PDB file of C-alpha atoms in Angstrom:
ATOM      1  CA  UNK A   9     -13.597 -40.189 -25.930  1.00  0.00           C
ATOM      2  CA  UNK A  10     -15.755 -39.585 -23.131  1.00  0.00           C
ATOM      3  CA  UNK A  11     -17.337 -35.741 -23.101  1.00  0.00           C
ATOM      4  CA  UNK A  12     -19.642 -33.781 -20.328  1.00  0.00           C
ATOM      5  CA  UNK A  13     -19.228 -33.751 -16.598  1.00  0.00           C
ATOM      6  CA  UNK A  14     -16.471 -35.569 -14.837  1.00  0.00           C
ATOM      7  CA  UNK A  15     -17.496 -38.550 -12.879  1.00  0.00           C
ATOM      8  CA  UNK A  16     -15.554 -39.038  -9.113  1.00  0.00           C
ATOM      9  CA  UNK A  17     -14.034 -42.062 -10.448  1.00  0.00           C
ATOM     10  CA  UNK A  18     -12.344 -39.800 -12.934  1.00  0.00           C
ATOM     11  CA  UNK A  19     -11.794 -36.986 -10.530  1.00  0.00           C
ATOM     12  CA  UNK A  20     -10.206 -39.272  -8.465  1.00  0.00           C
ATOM     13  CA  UNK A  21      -7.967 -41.015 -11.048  1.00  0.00           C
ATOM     14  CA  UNK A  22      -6.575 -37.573 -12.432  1.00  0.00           C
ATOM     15  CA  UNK A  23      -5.743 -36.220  -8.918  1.00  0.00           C
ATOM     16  CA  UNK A  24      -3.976 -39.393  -8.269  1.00  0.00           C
ATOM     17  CA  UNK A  25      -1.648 -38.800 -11.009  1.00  0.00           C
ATOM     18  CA  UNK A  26      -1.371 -35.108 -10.320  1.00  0.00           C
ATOM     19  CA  UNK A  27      -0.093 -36.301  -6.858  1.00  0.00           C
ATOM     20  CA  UNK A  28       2.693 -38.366  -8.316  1.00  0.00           C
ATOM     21  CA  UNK A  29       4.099 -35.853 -10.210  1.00  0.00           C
ATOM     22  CA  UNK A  30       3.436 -33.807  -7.678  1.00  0.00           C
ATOM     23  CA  UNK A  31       5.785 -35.840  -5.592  1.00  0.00           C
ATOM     24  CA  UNK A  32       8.468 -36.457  -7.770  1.00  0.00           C
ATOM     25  CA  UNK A  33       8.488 -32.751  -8.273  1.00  0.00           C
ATOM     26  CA  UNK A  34       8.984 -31.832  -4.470  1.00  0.00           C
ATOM     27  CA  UNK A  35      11.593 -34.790  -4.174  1.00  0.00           C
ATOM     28  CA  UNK A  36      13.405 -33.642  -7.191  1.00  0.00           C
ATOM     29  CA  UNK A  37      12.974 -36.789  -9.204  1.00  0.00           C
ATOM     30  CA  UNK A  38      12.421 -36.914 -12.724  1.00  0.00           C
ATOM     31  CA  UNK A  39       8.721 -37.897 -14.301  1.00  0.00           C
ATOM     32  CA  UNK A  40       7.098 -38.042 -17.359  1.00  0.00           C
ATOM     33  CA  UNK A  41       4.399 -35.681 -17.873  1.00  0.00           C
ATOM     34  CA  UNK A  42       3.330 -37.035 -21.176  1.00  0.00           C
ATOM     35  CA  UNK A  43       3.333 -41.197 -20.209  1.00  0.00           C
ATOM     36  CA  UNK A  44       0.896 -39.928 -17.329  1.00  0.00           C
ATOM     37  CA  UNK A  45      -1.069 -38.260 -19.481  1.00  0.00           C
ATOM     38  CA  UNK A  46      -1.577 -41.473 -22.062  1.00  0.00           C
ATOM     39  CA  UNK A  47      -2.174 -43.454 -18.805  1.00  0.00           C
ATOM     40  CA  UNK A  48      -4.554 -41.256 -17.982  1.00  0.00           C
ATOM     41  CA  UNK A  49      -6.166 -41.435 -21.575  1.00  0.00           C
ATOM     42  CA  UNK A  50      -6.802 -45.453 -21.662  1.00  0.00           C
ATOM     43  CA  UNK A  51      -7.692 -45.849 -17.782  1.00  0.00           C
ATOM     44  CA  UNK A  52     -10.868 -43.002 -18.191  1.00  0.00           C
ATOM     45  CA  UNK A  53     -11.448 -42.339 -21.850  1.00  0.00           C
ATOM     46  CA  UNK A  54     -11.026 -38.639 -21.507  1.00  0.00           C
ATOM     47  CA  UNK A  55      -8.652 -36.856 -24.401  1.00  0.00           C
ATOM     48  CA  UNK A  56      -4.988 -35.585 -24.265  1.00  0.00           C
ATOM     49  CA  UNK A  57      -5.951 -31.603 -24.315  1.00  0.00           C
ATOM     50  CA  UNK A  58      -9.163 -32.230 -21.608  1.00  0.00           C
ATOM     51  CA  UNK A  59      -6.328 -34.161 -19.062  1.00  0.00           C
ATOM     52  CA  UNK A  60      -4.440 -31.266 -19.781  1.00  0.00           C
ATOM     53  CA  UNK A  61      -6.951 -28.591 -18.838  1.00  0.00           C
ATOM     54  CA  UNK A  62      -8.220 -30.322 -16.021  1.00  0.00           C
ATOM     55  CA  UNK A  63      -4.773 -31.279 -14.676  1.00  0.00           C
ATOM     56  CA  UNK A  64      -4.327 -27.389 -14.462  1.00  0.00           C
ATOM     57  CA  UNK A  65      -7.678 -27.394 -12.331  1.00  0.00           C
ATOM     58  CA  UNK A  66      -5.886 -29.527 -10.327  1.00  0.00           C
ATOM     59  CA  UNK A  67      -3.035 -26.660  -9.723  1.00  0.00           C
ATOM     60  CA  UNK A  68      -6.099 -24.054  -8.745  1.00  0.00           C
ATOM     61  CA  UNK A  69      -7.558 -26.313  -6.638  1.00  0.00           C
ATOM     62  CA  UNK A  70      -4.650 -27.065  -4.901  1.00  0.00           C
ATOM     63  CA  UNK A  71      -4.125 -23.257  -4.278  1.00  0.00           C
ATOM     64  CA  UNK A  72      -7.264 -23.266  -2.520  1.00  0.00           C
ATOM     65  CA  UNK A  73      -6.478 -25.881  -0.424  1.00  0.00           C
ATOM     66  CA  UNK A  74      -3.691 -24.175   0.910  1.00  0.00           C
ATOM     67  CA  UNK A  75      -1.150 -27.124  -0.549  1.00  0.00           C
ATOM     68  CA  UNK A  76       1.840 -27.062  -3.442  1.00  0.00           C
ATOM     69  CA  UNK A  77       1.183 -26.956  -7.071  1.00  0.00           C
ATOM     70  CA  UNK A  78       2.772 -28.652  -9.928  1.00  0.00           C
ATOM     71  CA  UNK A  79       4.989 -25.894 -11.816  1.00  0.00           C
ATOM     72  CA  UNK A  80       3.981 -26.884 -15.319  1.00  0.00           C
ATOM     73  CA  UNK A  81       0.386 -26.706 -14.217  1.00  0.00           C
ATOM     74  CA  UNK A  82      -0.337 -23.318 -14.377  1.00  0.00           C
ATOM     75  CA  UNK A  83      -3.768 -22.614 -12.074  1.00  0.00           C
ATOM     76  CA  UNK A  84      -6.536 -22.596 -14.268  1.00  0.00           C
ATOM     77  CA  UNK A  85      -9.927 -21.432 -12.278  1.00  0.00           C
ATOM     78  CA  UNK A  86     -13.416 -22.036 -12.818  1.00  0.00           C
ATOM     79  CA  UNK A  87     -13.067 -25.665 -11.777  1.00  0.00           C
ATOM     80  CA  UNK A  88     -15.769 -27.633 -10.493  1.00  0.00           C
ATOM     81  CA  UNK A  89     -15.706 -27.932  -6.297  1.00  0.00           C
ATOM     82  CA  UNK A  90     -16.013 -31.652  -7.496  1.00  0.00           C
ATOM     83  CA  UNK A  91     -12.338 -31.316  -8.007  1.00  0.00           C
ATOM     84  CA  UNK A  92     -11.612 -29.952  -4.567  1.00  0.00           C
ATOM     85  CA  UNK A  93     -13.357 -33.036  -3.115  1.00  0.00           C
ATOM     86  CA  UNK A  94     -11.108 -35.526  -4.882  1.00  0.00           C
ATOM     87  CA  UNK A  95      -8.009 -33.840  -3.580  1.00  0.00           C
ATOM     88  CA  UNK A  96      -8.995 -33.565   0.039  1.00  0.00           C
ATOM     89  CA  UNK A  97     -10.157 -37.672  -0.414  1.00  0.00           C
ATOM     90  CA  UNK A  98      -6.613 -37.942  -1.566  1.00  0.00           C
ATOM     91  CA  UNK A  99      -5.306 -36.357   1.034  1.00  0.00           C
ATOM     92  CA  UNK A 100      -7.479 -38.480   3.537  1.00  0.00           C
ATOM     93  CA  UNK A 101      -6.683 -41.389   2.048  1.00  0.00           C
ATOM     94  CA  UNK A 102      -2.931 -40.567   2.378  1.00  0.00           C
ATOM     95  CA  UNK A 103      -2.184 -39.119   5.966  1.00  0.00           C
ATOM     96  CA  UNK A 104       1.483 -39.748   5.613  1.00  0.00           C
ATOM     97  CA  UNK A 105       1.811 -37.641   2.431  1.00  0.00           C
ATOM     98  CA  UNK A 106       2.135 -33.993   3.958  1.00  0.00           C
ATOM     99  CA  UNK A 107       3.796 -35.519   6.916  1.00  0.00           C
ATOM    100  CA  UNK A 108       7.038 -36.818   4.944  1.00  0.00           C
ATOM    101  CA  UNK A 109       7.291 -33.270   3.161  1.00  0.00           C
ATOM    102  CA  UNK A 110       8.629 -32.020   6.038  1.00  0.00           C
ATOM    103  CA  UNK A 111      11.441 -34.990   7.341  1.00  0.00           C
ATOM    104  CA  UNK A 112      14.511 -32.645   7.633  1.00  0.00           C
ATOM    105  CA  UNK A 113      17.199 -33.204   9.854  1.00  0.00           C
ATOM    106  CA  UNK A 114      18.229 -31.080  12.681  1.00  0.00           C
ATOM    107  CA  UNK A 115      21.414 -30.685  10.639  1.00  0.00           C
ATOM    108  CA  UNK A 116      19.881 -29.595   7.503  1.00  0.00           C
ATOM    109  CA  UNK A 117      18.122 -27.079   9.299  1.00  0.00           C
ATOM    110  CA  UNK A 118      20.793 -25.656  11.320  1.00  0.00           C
ATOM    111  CA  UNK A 119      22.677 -25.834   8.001  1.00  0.00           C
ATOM    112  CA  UNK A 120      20.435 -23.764   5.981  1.00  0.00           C
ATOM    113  CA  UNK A 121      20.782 -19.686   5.327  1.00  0.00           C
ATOM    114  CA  UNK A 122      18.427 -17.175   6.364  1.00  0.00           C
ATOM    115  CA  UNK A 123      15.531 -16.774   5.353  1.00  0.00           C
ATOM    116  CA  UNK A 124      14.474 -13.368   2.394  1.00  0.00           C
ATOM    117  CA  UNK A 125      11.373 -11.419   4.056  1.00  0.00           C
ATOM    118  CA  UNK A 126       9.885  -9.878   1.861  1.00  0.00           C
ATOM    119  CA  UNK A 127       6.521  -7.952   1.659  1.00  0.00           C
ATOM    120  CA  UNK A 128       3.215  -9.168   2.803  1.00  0.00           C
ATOM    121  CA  UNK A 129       0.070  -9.309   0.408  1.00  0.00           C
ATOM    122  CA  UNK A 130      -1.931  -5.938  -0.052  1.00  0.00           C
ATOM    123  CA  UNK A 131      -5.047  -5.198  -1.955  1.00  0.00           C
ATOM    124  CA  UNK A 132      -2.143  -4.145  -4.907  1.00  0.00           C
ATOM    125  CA  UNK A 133      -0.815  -7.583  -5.610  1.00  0.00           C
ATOM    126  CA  UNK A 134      -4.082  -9.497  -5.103  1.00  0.00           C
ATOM    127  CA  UNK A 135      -5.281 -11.598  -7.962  1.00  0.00           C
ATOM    128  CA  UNK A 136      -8.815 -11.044  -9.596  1.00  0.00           C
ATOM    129  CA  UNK A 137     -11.642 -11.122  -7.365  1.00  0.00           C
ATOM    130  CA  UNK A 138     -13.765 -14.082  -9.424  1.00  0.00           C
ATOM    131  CA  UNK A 139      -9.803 -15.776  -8.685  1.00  0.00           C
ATOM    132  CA  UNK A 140      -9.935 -15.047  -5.024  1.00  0.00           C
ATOM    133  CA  UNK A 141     -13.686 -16.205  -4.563  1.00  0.00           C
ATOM    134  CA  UNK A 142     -13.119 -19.065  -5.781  1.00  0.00           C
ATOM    135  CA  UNK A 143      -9.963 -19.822  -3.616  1.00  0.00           C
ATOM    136  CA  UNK A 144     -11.441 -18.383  -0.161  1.00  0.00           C
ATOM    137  CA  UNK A 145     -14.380 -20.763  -0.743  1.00  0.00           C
ATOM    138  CA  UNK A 146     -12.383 -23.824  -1.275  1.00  0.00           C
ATOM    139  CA  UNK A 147     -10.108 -22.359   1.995  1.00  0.00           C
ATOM    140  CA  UNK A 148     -13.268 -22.355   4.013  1.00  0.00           C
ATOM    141  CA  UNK A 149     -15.226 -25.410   2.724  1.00  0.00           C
ATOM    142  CA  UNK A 150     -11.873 -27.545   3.608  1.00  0.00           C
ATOM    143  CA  UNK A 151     -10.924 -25.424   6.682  1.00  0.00           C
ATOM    144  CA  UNK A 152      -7.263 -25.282   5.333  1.00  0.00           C
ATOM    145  CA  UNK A 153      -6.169 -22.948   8.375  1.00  0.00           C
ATOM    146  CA  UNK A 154      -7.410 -25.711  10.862  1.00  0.00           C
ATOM    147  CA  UNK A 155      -5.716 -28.757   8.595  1.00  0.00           C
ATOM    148  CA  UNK A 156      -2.505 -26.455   8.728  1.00  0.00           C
ATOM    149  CA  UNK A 157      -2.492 -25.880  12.560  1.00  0.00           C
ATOM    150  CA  UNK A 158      -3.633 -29.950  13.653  1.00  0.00           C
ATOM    151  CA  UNK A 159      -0.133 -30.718  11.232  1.00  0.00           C
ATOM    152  CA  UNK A 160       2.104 -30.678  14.107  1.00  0.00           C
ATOM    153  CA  UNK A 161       5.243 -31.861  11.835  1.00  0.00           C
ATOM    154  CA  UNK A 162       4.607 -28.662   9.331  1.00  0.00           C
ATOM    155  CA  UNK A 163       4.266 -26.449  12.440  1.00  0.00           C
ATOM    156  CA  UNK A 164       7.554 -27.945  14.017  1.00  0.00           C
ATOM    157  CA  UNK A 165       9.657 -27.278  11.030  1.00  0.00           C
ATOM    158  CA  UNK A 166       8.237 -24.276  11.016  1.00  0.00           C
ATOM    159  CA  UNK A 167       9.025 -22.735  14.184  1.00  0.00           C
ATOM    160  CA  UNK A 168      12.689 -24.688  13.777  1.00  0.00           C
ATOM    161  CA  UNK A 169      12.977 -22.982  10.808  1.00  0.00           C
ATOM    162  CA  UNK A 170      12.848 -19.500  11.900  1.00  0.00           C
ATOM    163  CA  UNK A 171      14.916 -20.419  15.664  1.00  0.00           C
ATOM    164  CA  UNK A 172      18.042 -20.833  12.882  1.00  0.00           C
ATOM    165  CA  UNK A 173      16.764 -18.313  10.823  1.00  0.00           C
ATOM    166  CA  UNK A 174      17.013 -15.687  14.046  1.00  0.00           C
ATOM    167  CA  UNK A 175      20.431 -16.931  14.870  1.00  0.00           C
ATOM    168  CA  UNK A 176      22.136 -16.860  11.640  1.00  0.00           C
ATOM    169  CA  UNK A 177      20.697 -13.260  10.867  1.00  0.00           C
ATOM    170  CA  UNK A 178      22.238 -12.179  14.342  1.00  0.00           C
ATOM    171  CA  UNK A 179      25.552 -13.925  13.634  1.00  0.00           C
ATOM    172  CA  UNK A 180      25.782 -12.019  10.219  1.00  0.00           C
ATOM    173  CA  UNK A 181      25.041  -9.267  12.000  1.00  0.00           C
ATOM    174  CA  UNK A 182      27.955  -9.255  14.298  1.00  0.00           C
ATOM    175  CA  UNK A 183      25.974 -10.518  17.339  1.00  0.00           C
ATOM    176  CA  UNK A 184      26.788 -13.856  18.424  1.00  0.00           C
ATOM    177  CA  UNK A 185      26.221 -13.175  22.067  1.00  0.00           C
ATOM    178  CA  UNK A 186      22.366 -12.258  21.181  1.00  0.00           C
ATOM    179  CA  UNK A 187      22.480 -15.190  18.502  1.00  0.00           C
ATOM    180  CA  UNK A 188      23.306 -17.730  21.744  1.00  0.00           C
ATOM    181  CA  UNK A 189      20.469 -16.246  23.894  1.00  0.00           C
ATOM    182  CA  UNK A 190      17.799 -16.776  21.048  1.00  0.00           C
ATOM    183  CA  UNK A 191      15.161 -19.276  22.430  1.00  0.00           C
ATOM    184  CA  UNK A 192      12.748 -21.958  20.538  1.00  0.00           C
ATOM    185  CA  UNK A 193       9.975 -21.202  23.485  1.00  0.00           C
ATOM    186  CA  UNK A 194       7.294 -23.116  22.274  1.00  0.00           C
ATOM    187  CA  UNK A 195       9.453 -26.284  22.535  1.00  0.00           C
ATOM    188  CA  UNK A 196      11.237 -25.465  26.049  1.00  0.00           C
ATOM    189  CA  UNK A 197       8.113 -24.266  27.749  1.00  0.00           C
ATOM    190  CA  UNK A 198       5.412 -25.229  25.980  1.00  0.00           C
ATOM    191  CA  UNK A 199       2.456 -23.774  23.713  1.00  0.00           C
ATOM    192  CA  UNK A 200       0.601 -20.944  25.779  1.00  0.00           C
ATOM    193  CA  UNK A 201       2.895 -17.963  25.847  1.00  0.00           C
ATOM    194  CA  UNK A 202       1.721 -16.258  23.048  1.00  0.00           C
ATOM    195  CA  UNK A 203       4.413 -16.738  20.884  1.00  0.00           C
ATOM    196  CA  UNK A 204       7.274 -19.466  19.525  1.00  0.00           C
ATOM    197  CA  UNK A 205      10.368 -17.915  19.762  1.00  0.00           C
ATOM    198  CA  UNK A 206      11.981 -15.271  21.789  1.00  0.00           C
ATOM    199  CA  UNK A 207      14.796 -13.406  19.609  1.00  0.00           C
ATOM    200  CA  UNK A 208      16.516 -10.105  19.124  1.00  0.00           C
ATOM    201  CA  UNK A 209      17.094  -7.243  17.154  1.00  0.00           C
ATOM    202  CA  UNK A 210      20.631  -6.545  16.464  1.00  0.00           C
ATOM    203  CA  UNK A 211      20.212  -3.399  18.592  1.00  0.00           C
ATOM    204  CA  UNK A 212      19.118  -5.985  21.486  1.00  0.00           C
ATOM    205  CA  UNK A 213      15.236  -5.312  21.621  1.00  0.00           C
ATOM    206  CA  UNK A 214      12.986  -8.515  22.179  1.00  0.00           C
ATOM    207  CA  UNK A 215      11.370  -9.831  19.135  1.00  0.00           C
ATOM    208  CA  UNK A 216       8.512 -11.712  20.265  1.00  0.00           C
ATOM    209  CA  UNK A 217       7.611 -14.562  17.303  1.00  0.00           C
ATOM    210  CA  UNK A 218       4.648 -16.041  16.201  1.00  0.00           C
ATOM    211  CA  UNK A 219       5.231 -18.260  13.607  1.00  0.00           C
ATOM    212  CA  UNK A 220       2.311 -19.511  11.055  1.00  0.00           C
ATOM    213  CA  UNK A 221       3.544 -21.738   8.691  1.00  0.00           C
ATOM    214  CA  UNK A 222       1.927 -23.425   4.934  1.00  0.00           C
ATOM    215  CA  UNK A 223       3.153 -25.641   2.678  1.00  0.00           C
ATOM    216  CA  UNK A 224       0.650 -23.265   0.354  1.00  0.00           C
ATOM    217  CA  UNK A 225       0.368 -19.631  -1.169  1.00  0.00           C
ATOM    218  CA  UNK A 226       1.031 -16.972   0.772  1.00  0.00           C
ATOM    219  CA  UNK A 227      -2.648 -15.940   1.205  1.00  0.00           C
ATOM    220  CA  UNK A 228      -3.272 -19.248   2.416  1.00  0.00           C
ATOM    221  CA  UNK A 229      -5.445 -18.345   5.565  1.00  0.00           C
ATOM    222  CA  UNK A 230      -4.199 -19.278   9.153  1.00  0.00           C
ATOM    223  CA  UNK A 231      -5.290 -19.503  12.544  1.00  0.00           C
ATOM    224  CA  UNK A 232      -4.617 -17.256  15.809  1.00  0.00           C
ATOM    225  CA  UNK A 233      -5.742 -17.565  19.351  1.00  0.00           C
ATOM    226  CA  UNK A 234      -7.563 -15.201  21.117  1.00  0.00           C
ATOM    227  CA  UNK A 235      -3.926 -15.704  23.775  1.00  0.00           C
ATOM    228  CA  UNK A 236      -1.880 -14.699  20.811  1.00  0.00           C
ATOM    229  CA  UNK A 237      -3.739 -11.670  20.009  1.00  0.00           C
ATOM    230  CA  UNK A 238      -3.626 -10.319  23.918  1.00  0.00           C
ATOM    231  CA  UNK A 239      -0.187 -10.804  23.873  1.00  0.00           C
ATOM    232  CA  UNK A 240       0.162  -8.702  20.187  1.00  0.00           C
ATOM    233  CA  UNK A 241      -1.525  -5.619  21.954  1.00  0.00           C
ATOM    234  CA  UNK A 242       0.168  -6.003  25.025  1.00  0.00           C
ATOM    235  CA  UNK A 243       3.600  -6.535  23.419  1.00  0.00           C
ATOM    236  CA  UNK A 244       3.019  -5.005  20.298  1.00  0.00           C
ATOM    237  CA  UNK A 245       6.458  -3.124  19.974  1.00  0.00           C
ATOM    238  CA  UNK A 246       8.202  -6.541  20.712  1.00  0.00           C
ATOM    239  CA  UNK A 247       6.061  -8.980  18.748  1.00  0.00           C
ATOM    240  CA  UNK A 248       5.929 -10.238  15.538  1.00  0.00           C
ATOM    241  CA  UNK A 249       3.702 -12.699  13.314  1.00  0.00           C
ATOM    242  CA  UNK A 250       6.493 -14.734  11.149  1.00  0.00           C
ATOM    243  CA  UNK A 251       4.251 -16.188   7.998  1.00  0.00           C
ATOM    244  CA  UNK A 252       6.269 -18.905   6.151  1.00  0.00           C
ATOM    245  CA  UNK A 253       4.358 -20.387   2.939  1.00  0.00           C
ATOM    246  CA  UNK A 254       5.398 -22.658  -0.010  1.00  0.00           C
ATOM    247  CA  UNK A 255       7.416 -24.448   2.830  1.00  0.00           C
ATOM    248  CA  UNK A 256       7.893 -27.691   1.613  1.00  0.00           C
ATOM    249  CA  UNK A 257       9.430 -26.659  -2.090  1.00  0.00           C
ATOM    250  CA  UNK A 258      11.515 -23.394  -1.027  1.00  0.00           C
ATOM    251  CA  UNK A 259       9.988 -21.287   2.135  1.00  0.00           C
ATOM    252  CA  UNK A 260       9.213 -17.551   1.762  1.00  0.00           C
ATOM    253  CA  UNK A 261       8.162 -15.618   4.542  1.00  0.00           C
ATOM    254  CA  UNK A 262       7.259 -11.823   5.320  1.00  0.00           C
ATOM    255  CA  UNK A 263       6.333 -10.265   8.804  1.00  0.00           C
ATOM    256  CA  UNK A 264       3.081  -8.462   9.919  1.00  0.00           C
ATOM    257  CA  UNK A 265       3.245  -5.991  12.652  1.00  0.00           C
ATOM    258  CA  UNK A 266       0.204  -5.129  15.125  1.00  0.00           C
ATOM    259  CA  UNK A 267      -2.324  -4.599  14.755  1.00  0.00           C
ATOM    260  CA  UNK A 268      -2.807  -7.305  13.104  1.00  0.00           C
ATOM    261  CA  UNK A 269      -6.439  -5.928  11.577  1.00  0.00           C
ATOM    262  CA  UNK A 270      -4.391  -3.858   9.414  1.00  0.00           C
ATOM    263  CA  UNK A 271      -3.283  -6.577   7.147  1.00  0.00           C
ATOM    264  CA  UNK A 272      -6.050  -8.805   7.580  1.00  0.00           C
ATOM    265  CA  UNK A 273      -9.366 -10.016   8.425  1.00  0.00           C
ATOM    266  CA  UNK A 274     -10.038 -11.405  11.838  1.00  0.00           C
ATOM    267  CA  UNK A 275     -13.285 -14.023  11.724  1.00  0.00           C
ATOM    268  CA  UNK A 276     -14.415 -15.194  15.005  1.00  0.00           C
ATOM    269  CA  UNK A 277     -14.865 -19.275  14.249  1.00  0.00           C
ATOM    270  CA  UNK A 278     -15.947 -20.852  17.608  1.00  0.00           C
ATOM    271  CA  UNK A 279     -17.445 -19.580  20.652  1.00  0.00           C
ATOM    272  CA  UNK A 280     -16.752 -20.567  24.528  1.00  0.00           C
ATOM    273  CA  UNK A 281     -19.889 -22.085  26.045  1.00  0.00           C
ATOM    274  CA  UNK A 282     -20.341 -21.639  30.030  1.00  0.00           C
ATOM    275  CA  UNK A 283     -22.471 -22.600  32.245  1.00  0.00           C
ATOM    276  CA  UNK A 284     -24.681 -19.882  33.994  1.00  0.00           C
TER     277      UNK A 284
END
């Protein structure tokens, strides 16, 4: 069996296997964790319990790359950014992959209950910092926030996720008339406004929402325009930023308030060049 370092070849065999599970798992097919495992074994010469550990790499590295994990993978830091590589060559490779997570019907949507918010992250629930490092610097090597906002079918079924969401929570609160009014803005007008969709309390008060959606954790990083933000402090009583994560296997979502510094750090990432 071979020992030391893991070659890209290998790297790139083991994350192609993690994918296909990966996939079955998400689709809710059946697959055999042990028969990829042996495969696996003859195709790179590497033993049962070293697949094992690395596949569980595999899960960490995935974290950091703001993407679903394999539930009998449990994250196992430390890995090698080597690792990291291999995935995002995957994912490169295989454009279509991230794209078919989210092919959901109209129907299916409409059809589906509301969403549980529940609480944001806080310095209380945050996992060990030598953890974090190591998941912030795959975030930021890969730019997951900018691969999350180009995916245009993950932000869609987003922001049609949360336009049901809003009505259903109004109709099971009594208020039909305010669930009819509820408007997917983004889609009728157009990006630009500052936010996606314009709901209501069940007392009848706007709620302005931004919605930022991952198919990752929920401290999976995210982008916001300098147009969003203005329209936070201008409209801070009415708006809301609507964070969905772990989309594409069963979404979760909690709500931050403004100002939005309060819950997180704000990193200016590009600058607007004039001429003088």
């Amino acid at each position: 069996m071979s020992t030391g370092d893991w070659s890209d070849t290998e790297n790139d065999a083991l994350v192609a296997a993690y994918f296909a599970m990966l996939s079955d798992e998400l689709s809710g097919r059946s697959y055999n964790k042990a028969a990829q495992n042996r495969a696996l074994q003859e195709r790179i010469g590497r033993s049962r319990g070293s697949i094992e550990f690395k596949l569980s790499n595999v899960s960490a590295a995935c974290i950091g790359l703001g993407l679903p994990v394999i539930k009998g993978y449990q994250p196992r830091f430390n890995f090698q950014m080597s690792l990291a590589e291999a995935a995002s060559r995957w994912l490169a490779r295989n454009p279509e992959w991230e794209i078919a997570l989210h092919n959901t019907t109209p129907r299916q949507m409409a059809e589906a209950s509301a969403l549980f918010v529940g609480i944001a992250p806080t310095l209380r629930n945050a996992p060990p910092p030598e953890e974090m490092e190591q998941i912030q610097r795959v975030a930021r090597r890969f730019d997951v926030a900018g691969r999350d906002e180009r995916n245009r079918a993950l932000g869609y079924a987003g922001e049609e996720r949360v336009f049901h969401h809003e009505r259903q929570t109004l109709r099971q609160s009594g208020r039909e008339d305010l669930a009819r009014r509820v408007r997917w803005v983004s889609k009728e007008d157009g990006d630009g406004v500052g936010y996606d969709i314009a709901s209501f309390t069940e007392q009848g008060r706007e709620r302005l929402i931004e919605v930022k959606t991952t198919n990752g954790w929920e401290r999976t990083p995210f982008y916001i325009s300098r147009n969003e933000l203005d329209v936070a402090t201008e409209r801070r009583d009415d708006w809301y930023l609507f964070r969905l994560f772990e989309f594409a296997r069963a979404p979760k979502a909690f709500e931050l308030r403004p100002p939005l510094e309060a819950h997180v750090s704000l990193t200016a990432t590009n600058f607007q060049a004039s001429f003088q």
